[in-house]
Coordinates of C-alpha atoms in Angstrom, one line a residue:
Chain A
M1 CA 121.1 92.2 84.6
D2 CA 117.9 94.2 83.9
M3 CA 117.3 97.2 86.1
T4 CA 114.7 99.8 86.8
I5 CA 115.1 103.5 85.8
T6 CA 115.8 104.3 89.5
E7 CA 118.5 101.7 89.8
K8 CA 120.1 102.9 86.6
I9 CA 120.2 106.5 87.9
F10 CA 122.0 105.2 91.0
C11 CA 124.5 103.4 88.9
E12 CA 125.2 106.5 86.9
H13 CA 125.8 108.4 90.1
S14 CA 128.0 105.9 91.9
G15 CA 130.3 104.5 89.2
R16 CA 128.6 101.1 89.6
K17 CA 127.5 98.8 86.8
Y18 CA 124.8 97.2 88.8
V19 CA 123.0 97.9 92.0
E20 CA 120.2 96.0 93.8
P21 CA 117.5 97.0 96.2
D22 CA 118.4 97.4 99.9
E23 CA 122.1 98.0 99.1
L24 CA 123.6 101.1 100.8
I25 CA 125.7 103.2 98.6
F26 CA 127.3 106.7 98.3
A27 CA 126.0 108.6 95.3
D28 CA 126.9 111.9 93.7
I29 CA 124.2 114.6 93.8
D30 CA 123.3 116.9 90.9
L31 CA 121.3 119.4 92.9
V32 CA 120.9 120.1 96.6
M33 CA 117.8 122.1 97.3
G34 CA 116.8 124.0 100.5
T35 CA 114.0 126.4 101.5
D36 CA 113.6 129.2 103.9
I37 CA 112.2 126.9 106.5
A38 CA 114.7 124.0 106.4
S39 CA 117.9 125.8 105.3
P40 CA 118.6 127.8 108.4
L41 CA 119.0 124.7 110.6
A42 CA 121.2 123.3 107.8
I43 CA 123.3 126.4 107.8
D44 CA 123.7 126.1 111.6
V45 CA 124.8 122.5 111.1
F46 CA 127.1 123.5 108.2
E47 CA 128.9 125.8 110.5
K48 CA 129.2 123.1 113.2
M49 CA 130.7 120.8 110.6
E50 CA 133.4 123.5 110.2
A51 CA 133.1 123.3 106.4
E52 CA 134.9 126.1 104.6
K53 CA 133.0 125.9 101.3
V54 CA 130.1 124.2 99.6
F55 CA 130.9 121.4 97.1
D56 CA 129.7 123.3 94.0
V57 CA 128.1 126.7 93.9
T58 CA 126.2 125.9 90.8
K59 CA 124.6 122.7 92.2
I60 CA 122.8 124.2 95.2
A61 CA 119.5 126.0 95.1
L62 CA 118.1 128.0 98.0
V63 CA 114.5 129.0 97.6
N64 CA 112.3 131.5 99.5
D65 CA 108.9 129.9 99.5
H66 CA 107.5 128.6 102.8
L67 CA 107.1 131.6 105.0
V68 CA 107.5 134.5 102.4
P69 CA 107.0 137.4 102.1
A70 CA 108.1 137.1 105.7
K71 CA 105.0 136.3 107.8
D72 CA 106.6 137.6 111.0
I73 CA 109.9 138.6 112.6
K74 CA 111.1 135.0 113.1
A75 CA 110.4 134.1 109.5
A76 CA 112.2 137.3 108.3
N77 CA 115.2 136.2 110.3
L78 CA 115.2 132.7 108.7
S79 CA 115.2 134.2 105.2
K80 CA 117.9 136.6 106.3
M81 CA 120.1 133.8 107.5
M82 CA 119.6 132.0 104.1
R83 CA 120.3 135.2 102.1
K84 CA 123.5 135.8 104.1
F85 CA 124.7 132.3 103.6
A86 CA 124.0 132.4 99.8
K87 CA 126.1 135.6 99.5
K88 CA 128.9 134.4 101.7
Y89 CA 129.4 131.1 99.8
G90 CA 128.5 132.4 96.3
I91 CA 125.4 130.2 95.8
M92 CA 124.4 130.7 92.2
N93 CA 120.8 129.7 92.4
Y94 CA 119.4 131.8 95.3
F95 CA 115.8 132.7 94.7
E96 CA 114.6 135.9 96.3
V97 CA 111.0 136.9 96.9
G98 CA 109.7 138.3 93.6
R99 CA 112.0 136.1 91.6
S100 CA 111.0 132.9 93.3
G101 CA 108.1 130.4 93.6
I102 CA 107.2 127.3 95.5
C103 CA 110.4 125.2 95.1
H104 CA 108.8 122.3 93.4
N105 CA 107.2 124.5 90.8
L106 CA 110.3 126.7 90.4
I107 CA 113.1 124.1 90.1
P108 CA 111.8 122.3 87.0
E109 CA 110.7 125.6 85.5
K110 CA 114.3 126.9 85.8
G111 CA 115.7 123.7 84.2
L112 CA 117.6 123.0 87.5
V113 CA 116.5 119.4 87.5
L114 CA 116.8 117.3 84.3
P115 CA 116.0 113.7 83.3
G116 CA 118.4 111.1 84.7
E117 CA 119.7 113.4 87.5
L118 CA 119.9 112.8 91.2
V119 CA 118.4 115.4 93.5
V120 CA 118.0 115.8 97.2
G121 CA 115.9 118.6 98.7
A122 CA 115.1 119.5 102.3
D123 CA 111.4 119.2 101.7
S124 CA 109.4 116.0 101.6
H125 CA 107.7 116.9 98.3
T126 CA 111.1 116.9 96.5
C127 CA 109.8 113.6 95.0
T128 CA 107.9 115.9 92.6
Y129 CA 110.9 116.0 90.2
G130 CA 110.4 112.3 89.4
A131 CA 107.9 113.6 86.9
V132 CA 110.9 114.6 84.6
G133 CA 112.5 111.2 85.0
A134 CA 115.0 112.2 87.8
F135 CA 115.6 110.4 91.1
S136 CA 114.7 112.9 93.6
T137 CA 113.9 112.6 97.3
G138 CA 113.3 114.6 100.5
V139 CA 115.8 114.9 103.3
G140 CA 116.1 116.8 106.5
S141 CA 118.3 119.8 107.4
T142 CA 121.4 117.8 108.6
D143 CA 121.4 115.8 105.4
L144 CA 121.0 119.0 103.4
A145 CA 124.1 120.4 105.2
A146 CA 126.0 117.2 104.6
S147 CA 125.1 117.1 100.9
M148 CA 126.1 120.8 100.5
V149 CA 129.5 120.0 101.9
L150 CA 130.2 116.6 100.4
G151 CA 128.2 116.7 97.1
K152 CA 127.2 113.2 97.9
N153 CA 125.3 111.2 100.5
W154 CA 124.3 107.7 101.4
F155 CA 121.2 106.1 100.0
R156 CA 119.6 102.7 100.4
I157 CA 118.6 101.5 96.9
P158 CA 114.8 101.5 97.0
K159 CA 112.7 98.6 95.9
S160 CA 110.6 99.6 93.0
I161 CA 106.8 99.4 92.8
R162 CA 105.2 99.7 89.3
I163 CA 101.8 101.2 89.0
K164 CA 100.2 101.0 85.6
Y165 CA 97.2 103.0 84.6
T166 CA 95.0 101.9 81.7
G167 CA 91.8 103.2 80.1
T168 CA 90.9 106.8 79.3
L169 CA 90.7 109.7 81.6
P170 CA 87.1 110.7 82.2
Y171 CA 85.7 114.3 82.0
M172 CA 86.6 116.5 85.0
V173 CA 89.1 114.0 86.3
G174 CA 92.8 114.9 86.4
G175 CA 96.2 114.0 87.9
K176 CA 95.1 114.8 91.4
D177 CA 92.2 112.4 91.2
I178 CA 94.5 109.7 89.9
I179 CA 97.0 110.0 92.8
L180 CA 94.3 110.4 95.5
Y181 CA 92.6 107.2 94.2
T182 CA 96.0 105.5 94.1
L183 CA 96.6 106.5 97.8
S184 CA 93.2 105.1 98.7
K185 CA 94.2 101.8 97.2
I186 CA 97.7 101.4 98.5
G187 CA 97.5 103.4 101.8
V188 CA 99.8 106.0 103.4
S189 CA 102.5 103.4 104.1
G190 CA 101.9 101.3 101.0
A191 CA 105.1 102.3 99.4
L192 CA 107.3 102.9 102.5
Y193 CA 111.0 103.2 101.5
C194 CA 110.1 102.3 97.9
A195 CA 110.4 104.1 94.5
I196 CA 107.0 104.2 92.7
E197 CA 107.2 104.0 88.9
F198 CA 104.1 105.4 87.3
T199 CA 103.4 103.9 83.9
G200 CA 100.8 103.0 81.3
N201 CA 99.0 104.7 78.5
V202 CA 97.2 107.1 80.8
I203 CA 100.5 108.5 82.1
K204 CA 101.9 108.7 78.6
N205 CA 98.9 110.9 77.6
L206 CA 99.2 113.2 80.6
D207 CA 100.7 116.6 80.3
M208 CA 103.7 117.6 82.5
C209 CA 101.5 119.5 84.9
A210 CA 99.5 116.4 85.8
R211 CA 102.7 114.3 86.0
F212 CA 104.1 116.7 88.5
T213 CA 100.9 116.4 90.6
I214 CA 101.1 112.6 90.6
C215 CA 104.8 112.4 91.5
N216 CA 104.4 115.1 94.1
M217 CA 102.2 112.9 96.2
A218 CA 104.3 109.7 96.0
I219 CA 105.5 110.7 99.5
E220 CA 102.0 110.4 100.8
A221 CA 102.3 106.7 100.3
G222 CA 105.5 106.7 102.2
A223 CA 107.5 106.4 99.0
K224 CA 111.1 107.6 98.8
S225 CA 110.5 108.7 95.2
G226 CA 108.1 108.7 92.4
I227 CA 109.2 108.5 88.8
I228 CA 107.9 108.7 85.2
A229 CA 110.1 107.7 82.4
P230 CA 111.0 110.7 80.3
D231 CA 109.5 110.9 76.8
E232 CA 108.8 113.5 74.0
K233 CA 106.6 115.5 76.4
T234 CA 109.5 115.8 78.9
E235 CA 111.9 116.8 76.1
E236 CA 109.4 119.4 74.9
Y237 CA 109.0 120.8 78.4
F238 CA 112.8 121.4 78.6
K239 CA 113.2 122.7 75.1
N240 CA 113.3 126.4 76.2
R241 CA 114.4 125.8 79.8
T242 CA 117.9 124.3 79.4
C243 CA 120.7 124.0 77.0
K244 CA 122.3 121.3 79.1
K245 CA 122.5 117.8 77.8
Y246 CA 120.7 115.1 79.7
K247 CA 120.4 111.3 79.5
I248 CA 117.1 109.6 78.8
L249 CA 116.9 106.4 80.8
N250 CA 114.2 103.7 80.9
S251 CA 113.5 100.6 82.9
D252 CA 114.6 97.4 81.3
K253 CA 112.0 94.9 80.2
N254 CA 112.8 92.4 82.8
A255 CA 113.5 94.8 85.7
K256 CA 112.4 93.5 89.0
Y257 CA 109.5 95.1 90.8
Y258 CA 108.7 94.5 94.5
K259 CA 105.0 95.0 93.8
E260 CA 102.9 95.8 90.7
Y261 CA 99.5 97.4 90.5
E262 CA 97.2 98.0 87.6
F263 CA 94.3 100.5 87.7
D264 CA 91.8 101.1 85.0
I265 CA 90.7 104.7 85.4
S266 CA 88.0 104.8 82.7
N267 CA 85.3 105.1 85.4
L268 CA 87.2 107.2 87.9
E269 CA 85.2 109.9 89.5
P270 CA 86.7 113.2 90.9
Q271 CA 88.1 112.3 94.3
V272 CA 88.0 113.9 97.7
A273 CA 90.2 112.9 100.7
V274 CA 88.5 113.4 104.0
P275 CA 90.4 114.3 107.2
Y276 CA 92.9 113.2 108.5
L277 CA 94.8 111.3 105.9
P278 CA 95.3 111.8 102.1
S279 CA 94.5 108.2 101.6
N280 CA 91.0 108.7 103.0
S281 CA 89.9 109.3 99.5
Y282 CA 86.4 108.7 98.0
P283 CA 84.6 109.4 94.8
V284 CA 82.9 112.8 95.1
S285 CA 79.5 111.2 94.7
E286 CA 80.0 109.3 98.0
I287 CA 80.8 112.4 100.0
N288 CA 78.0 113.9 102.0
P289 CA 77.5 117.6 101.3
V290 CA 80.0 119.3 103.6
K291 CA 79.7 123.1 104.1
I292 CA 83.1 124.8 103.6
D293 CA 84.5 128.0 104.9
Q294 CA 87.6 128.3 102.7
V295 CA 88.9 127.0 99.5
V296 CA 92.6 127.1 98.6
I297 CA 93.8 126.5 95.0
G298 CA 97.5 126.3 94.6
S299 CA 100.6 124.6 96.3
C300 CA 103.4 122.4 94.9
T301 CA 100.7 119.9 94.1
N302 CA 98.3 122.0 92.1
G303 CA 99.8 125.5 91.6
R304 CA 100.7 125.2 87.9
I305 CA 99.2 127.2 85.1
K306 CA 97.1 124.3 83.8
D307 CA 95.6 123.7 87.3
L308 CA 94.7 127.4 87.6
K309 CA 93.2 127.4 84.0
I310 CA 91.0 124.4 84.9
A311 CA 89.7 126.2 88.0
A312 CA 89.2 129.5 86.2
E313 CA 87.2 127.9 83.4
I314 CA 84.7 126.6 86.0
L315 CA 84.6 130.0 87.8
R316 CA 84.3 132.1 84.6
G317 CA 81.2 134.3 84.9
R318 CA 80.3 132.8 88.2
E319 CA 80.6 134.0 91.8
V320 CA 82.2 132.4 94.9
H321 CA 79.6 131.5 97.5
P322 CA 79.1 134.4 100.0
D323 CA 80.1 132.1 102.9
V324 CA 83.3 131.0 101.2
R325 CA 86.7 132.6 101.0
L326 CA 88.6 131.4 97.8
I327 CA 92.4 131.8 97.9
V328 CA 94.3 131.3 94.7
I329 CA 98.1 130.9 94.9
P330 CA 100.1 130.7 91.7
G331 CA 103.1 128.4 92.2
S332 CA 105.7 130.8 90.8
Q333 CA 106.3 134.2 89.4
E334 CA 106.2 132.6 85.9
V335 CA 102.8 131.1 86.6
Y336 CA 101.6 134.4 88.0
L337 CA 102.6 136.2 84.9
E338 CA 100.9 133.7 82.7
M339 CA 97.7 134.1 84.8
L340 CA 97.8 137.8 84.0
K341 CA 98.5 137.3 80.3
E342 CA 95.7 134.8 79.8
D343 CA 93.0 136.8 81.7
I344 CA 92.8 134.1 84.4
A345 CA 93.7 136.5 87.1
E346 CA 90.7 138.6 86.0
V347 CA 88.3 135.6 86.1
F348 CA 89.4 134.8 89.7
I349 CA 89.1 138.4 90.9
K350 CA 85.7 139.0 89.3
S351 CA 84.4 135.8 90.9
G352 CA 85.4 137.1 94.3
A353 CA 88.7 135.2 94.9
V354 CA 91.8 136.6 96.4
I355 CA 95.2 136.0 94.6
S356 CA 98.2 135.6 96.8
T357 CA 101.9 135.9 95.8
P358 CA 103.6 132.5 95.4
T359 CA 104.0 130.8 98.7
C360 CA 103.5 127.5 100.5
G361 CA 101.6 129.5 103.1
P362 CA 98.3 127.9 104.1
C363 CA 99.4 124.4 102.9
I364 CA 101.6 124.1 106.0
G365 CA 99.4 126.3 108.2
A366 CA 102.0 129.1 108.1
H367 CA 100.1 132.1 106.8
M368 CA 97.9 133.5 104.0
G369 CA 94.7 131.6 105.0
I370 CA 94.9 129.8 108.3
L371 CA 91.8 128.0 109.4
G372 CA 90.1 129.1 112.7
E373 CA 88.4 127.0 115.3
N374 CA 86.1 124.3 113.9
E375 CA 86.5 125.7 110.3
T376 CA 86.4 123.5 107.3
G377 CA 88.7 123.9 104.3
L378 CA 88.8 122.4 100.8
F379 CA 92.4 122.5 99.6
T380 CA 94.1 121.4 96.4
T381 CA 97.2 120.8 98.6
N382 CA 98.7 117.4 99.6
R383 CA 98.0 116.8 103.3
N384 CA 95.0 117.0 105.6
F385 CA 96.7 116.0 108.8
K386 CA 95.2 117.1 112.1
G387 CA 96.0 120.8 112.8
R388 CA 98.2 121.1 109.8
N389 CA 96.3 124.0 108.3
G390 CA 95.3 125.9 111.3
H391 CA 93.5 125.3 114.6
P392 CA 93.7 121.7 115.8
S393 CA 89.9 121.5 115.5
S394 CA 89.8 122.6 111.9
K395 CA 89.4 120.1 109.1
V396 CA 90.8 120.0 105.6
Y397 CA 89.5 118.0 102.6
L398 CA 91.8 117.5 99.7
C399 CA 90.8 117.5 96.0
G400 CA 91.8 118.6 92.5
P401 CA 91.2 122.1 91.0
Q402 CA 87.9 120.9 89.4
V403 CA 86.2 120.0 92.7
A404 CA 87.7 123.0 94.4
A405 CA 86.4 125.5 91.9
A406 CA 82.9 124.0 91.7
S407 CA 82.7 123.8 95.5
A408 CA 83.8 127.4 96.0
I409 CA 80.7 128.4 93.9
S410 CA 78.2 126.1 95.7
G411 CA 79.5 126.6 99.2
Y412 CA 79.7 122.8 99.9
I413 CA 81.8 120.0 98.5
C414 CA 80.2 119.1 95.2
D415 CA 80.7 117.3 92.0
P416 CA 82.2 119.5 89.2
R417 CA 80.4 117.5 86.6
K418 CA 77.0 118.7 88.0
I419 CA 77.6 122.4 88.2
Chain B
M1 CA 122.1 101.3 128.3
I2 CA 118.7 103.1 128.1
T3 CA 116.0 102.7 130.7
G4 CA 112.6 104.4 131.0
K5 CA 108.9 104.3 130.9
A6 CA 107.0 103.5 127.7
H7 CA 104.6 106.1 126.2
K8 CA 102.5 104.4 123.5
Y9 CA 100.7 105.9 120.6
G10 CA 99.1 104.7 117.3
D11 CA 99.9 104.5 113.6
N12 CA 100.8 107.3 111.1
I13 CA 101.9 109.9 113.6
D14 CA 102.9 112.7 111.3
T15 CA 105.5 115.4 111.7
D16 CA 102.8 118.1 111.7
V17 CA 101.4 116.6 114.9
I18 CA 104.8 116.0 116.4
I19 CA 105.7 119.7 115.9
P20 CA 103.2 121.9 114.1
A21 CA 104.6 124.3 111.4
R22 CA 103.5 127.3 113.6
Y23 CA 106.5 126.5 115.8
C24 CA 108.9 125.8 113.0
T25 CA 110.1 129.4 112.8
S26 CA 112.6 128.1 115.4
F27 CA 115.0 125.2 115.2
H28 CA 116.2 125.5 118.8
I29 CA 115.6 122.4 120.9
E30 CA 114.5 124.4 124.0
E31 CA 111.8 126.3 122.0
L32 CA 110.5 123.2 120.2
A33 CA 110.4 120.7 123.0
P34 CA 107.5 122.2 125.1
H35 CA 105.2 121.8 122.0
C36 CA 106.1 118.2 121.2
L37 CA 103.0 116.2 120.2
E38 CA 100.7 118.8 121.7
D39 CA 98.0 118.5 119.0
L40 CA 97.8 114.8 119.7
D41 CA 98.2 114.8 123.5
P42 CA 98.4 118.2 125.2
D43 CA 99.9 116.6 128.3
F44 CA 102.6 114.6 126.5
V45 CA 105.6 116.7 127.6
K46 CA 104.4 116.7 131.2
K47 CA 104.1 112.9 131.2
V48 CA 107.6 112.3 130.0
S49 CA 110.5 111.8 132.4
E50 CA 114.0 112.2 131.1
G51 CA 115.1 108.9 129.4
D52 CA 111.6 107.6 128.6
I53 CA 110.8 105.6 125.5
L54 CA 108.3 106.5 122.8
V55 CA 106.5 103.4 121.4
T56 CA 104.4 103.8 118.2
G57 CA 102.8 101.9 115.4
E58 CA 103.3 102.0 111.6
N59 CA 104.8 104.9 109.6
F60 CA 105.9 107.0 112.5
G61 CA 107.1 110.5 111.5
C62 CA 105.3 110.5 108.1
G63 CA 104.7 113.8 106.2
S64 CA 107.0 116.8 106.3
S65 CA 110.8 116.5 106.2
R66 CA 111.1 118.9 109.2
E67 CA 114.1 117.9 111.4
N68 CA 112.4 120.0 114.1
A69 CA 110.3 116.8 114.7
P70 CA 113.1 114.5 116.1
I71 CA 114.7 117.5 117.8
A72 CA 111.4 118.2 119.6
I73 CA 111.2 114.5 120.7
K74 CA 114.7 114.5 121.9
G75 CA 114.2 117.8 123.7
A76 CA 111.1 116.4 125.4
G77 CA 113.3 113.9 127.2
I78 CA 112.7 110.8 125.0
S79 CA 115.8 108.7 124.7
C80 CA 114.7 106.2 122.1
V81 CA 111.8 105.6 119.7
V82 CA 110.5 102.1 118.9
A83 CA 108.0 101.8 116.1
K84 CA 106.5 99.1 113.9
S85 CA 107.8 101.2 111.0
F86 CA 109.2 104.6 110.3
A87 CA 108.7 107.1 107.5
R88 CA 112.1 107.3 105.8
I89 CA 112.9 111.0 106.1
F90 CA 112.2 110.8 109.8
Y91 CA 114.4 107.8 110.1
R92 CA 117.4 109.6 108.5
N93 CA 116.8 112.7 110.5
A94 CA 116.7 110.8 113.8
I95 CA 119.9 108.9 113.0
N96 CA 121.6 112.2 111.9
I97 CA 120.9 113.9 115.2
A98 CA 121.8 110.7 117.1
L99 CA 118.3 109.8 118.4
P100 CA 118.3 106.0 118.6
I101 CA 115.3 104.4 116.8
F102 CA 114.3 100.8 116.2
E103 CA 111.7 98.9 114.3
N104 CA 110.2 95.9 116.2
R105 CA 106.6 94.9 115.6
E106 CA 106.3 92.3 118.4
F107 CA 107.7 94.7 121.0
V108 CA 105.2 97.4 120.0
D109 CA 102.3 94.9 120.1
I110 CA 103.0 93.7 123.7
T111 CA 104.0 97.1 125.2
D112 CA 101.6 99.4 127.0
T113 CA 102.0 102.9 128.3
G114 CA 103.8 102.8 131.7
D115 CA 105.7 99.6 131.1
W116 CA 109.4 99.7 132.2
I117 CA 111.7 99.4 129.2
K118 CA 115.4 98.6 128.9
V119 CA 117.4 99.0 125.7
D120 CA 120.9 97.7 125.4
L121 CA 122.5 99.0 122.2
K122 CA 125.8 97.1 122.7
K123 CA 124.2 93.7 123.3
G124 CA 121.5 94.4 120.8
F125 CA 118.3 93.8 122.7
I126 CA 115.2 95.7 123.9
E127 CA 113.4 94.4 126.9
N128 CA 109.9 95.1 128.3
E129 CA 110.7 94.4 132.0
T130 CA 107.1 94.8 133.1
K131 CA 106.0 92.1 130.7
G132 CA 109.2 90.1 131.1
K133 CA 109.9 89.9 127.4
R134 CA 113.2 90.5 125.5
F135 CA 113.6 91.1 121.8
K136 CA 116.7 91.2 119.6
I137 CA 117.3 94.4 117.7
S138 CA 119.0 94.1 114.4
L139 CA 122.3 96.0 114.0
F140 CA 122.5 99.0 111.7
P141 CA 124.2 98.7 108.4
D142 CA 127.9 99.8 108.4
I143 CA 127.3 103.3 107.1
I144 CA 124.6 104.1 109.6
Q145 CA 126.7 102.5 112.4
E146 CA 129.6 104.8 111.5
I147 CA 127.3 107.9 111.6
I148 CA 126.0 106.8 115.1
E149 CA 129.6 106.2 116.3
C150 CA 130.5 109.7 115.1
G151 CA 127.7 111.0 117.4
G152 CA 125.6 111.9 114.4
M153 CA 126.0 113.3 110.9
I154 CA 127.9 116.4 112.1
G155 CA 130.7 114.3 113.5
F156 CA 130.6 112.0 110.4
V157 CA 131.1 114.9 107.9
K158 CA 133.7 116.6 110.1
K159 CA 135.7 113.3 110.0
R160 CA 135.5 113.3 106.2
I161 CA 136.6 116.9 105.9
E162 CA 139.5 116.2 108.2
A163 CA 140.5 113.1 106.1
K164 CA 140.4 115.2 103.0
R165 CA 142.6 117.9 104.6
K166 CA 145.1 115.3 105.7
S167 CA 145.3 113.7 102.3
K168 CA 146.2 117.1 100.8
E169 CA 149.0 117.8 103.2

């Protein structure tokens, strides 16, 4: 029987020859990932489970990213709890401040997720790793604890949705615009419980950075996972990141899809999602000029070096509007270092931007750029829910690094092709 | 048997609005509960009596994976959530902490805030007594049923650890 790449990964991890959608199975997990905000509760649960050890000290990653460097005493205590747990149980992949990054930037960078693997992470954007051809999904803290103990968990085999992109990518349009446009077409529950497979010549031509951005926001359609079949770009990405062997899997020709979409993106404009849903996305030309107080460029969605380069090229030799605060957040220490090497950091600073250490920070309204009463933000992050990024009356618009950089200069949401 | 008043809200209620990240430096039920849904309805917690039912539309609990969300709901006194559909991480999290949740579109459509609701998990029905309508609720698959019977995921894992120990003896 023909199967999708997702179904094949589940077979590989459950000793089955064939699985079909909606079946409930137990599957082995290659990596269990937790962060400073979700792991402490998992550790509390782990202790209540009376477990004596974790299933494999090499297959757990604990990442300081959400509230670090500690934003307050409570946050400091959460990190402390995770640090203590990592030491006590000998967790090999514990990432301390200064050697860390936003988990979804860091984990692939470190070669901790590989094609064909099965990953769970206590963060909803764990679906990001689908970009390397892995099945990877978000769970809560109790599931994180259970997975750390058992090395396996239960899964419902998701139905697969195939989205094919054709045409050629227009000027000033990138991965973020593709996924925001897709969300506007399928809606925030358009892929509920499903695996989205992103295919077509457009995806094939995209670099890994844009592929991560696209898979990152599969969850915003309610998807369990997003996935892109690995190819030579994937292999190139891992060339200097791992010596481990991995399996390249692909969907069979007659694999069954629950739904199929095809989008020609040749005329796609840069997109902007208006409050309060990421699916409220419109071409930038249809957005009324909105005055903005703050721009954030970064996050697990758009905090990779390529994203920052795109923004820096627009900002080079220009200044951030006097009424705007531009906050740039590299996704990891590796990205930060590349920013410095390539003079991008200098471009940002000269333009009037501030550069933060890697953190989720303002994306979840934790720290490093919270919005005040009635303020408006333009963020390259992934969610614009009510109150997520600051005061409940504040508003956030979502976009890619092109629109963000151009708008930081003009002081209102604007078209990067016209600046 | 669960009985209580219905509190009805709309579609796509996200976990940020259920419990904003500004409160997620704690995972303790007593610290989370007073802030449950406060950005959506500042009086929500005051309106809820112990045992009440939360009734919502599509994609309830979308967004962040924070388990603080079902914990806050449970802490606010809600005994059961019925939605047209749930976001999957929220669904797992609720099951794992033994907060009963069900999908039933027709029930959500006919129910209004203040209606008196009865849920019988054993007999498998949910009833809107005010409207005089009863709906069947489908049983959980075996694995989920086992987790519920163990009182949540903690009990389920404990049972497995125990079985492993015994098999070694």
